[in-house]
C-alpha angles and dihedrals in degrees: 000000000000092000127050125262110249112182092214096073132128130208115181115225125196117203130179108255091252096056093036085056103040087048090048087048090048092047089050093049081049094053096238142102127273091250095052087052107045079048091051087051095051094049090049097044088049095059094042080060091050100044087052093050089048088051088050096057096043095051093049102099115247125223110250137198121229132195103219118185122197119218106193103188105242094060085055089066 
């Protein structure tokens, strides 16, 4: 981040009424306010997206050295 974090800071969000609504339902049913929801949803959807990122990178193949050794028959006797 190239600016400080201040806690006190707004963003103002605009949602569609019917997701406005069926988030404000879901935080009710929580047990927490709108604000602490939509935060919850961001922080989760941020770590799906890095777990995501992290899978991707483990499951690129990765270039690997082997140590090949050659028998030719007549070093073997």
């Amino acid at each position: 981040m190239t600016q400080e974090y201040k806690r006190h800071q707004s963003f103002p969000l605009r949602l569609s009424p019917s997701i406005r609504q069926q988030a404000n339902d879901l935080a009710h049913v929580e047990g927490i306010s709108l604000n602490h929801f939509i935060s919850l949803a961001i922080a989760e959807k941020i770590v799906r997206m890095e777990q995501t990122t992290f899978l991707k990178e483990q499951a690129t193949p990765k270039k690997v050295v082997t140590l090949r050794t050659d028998f030719r028959s007549d070093k073997l006797a």
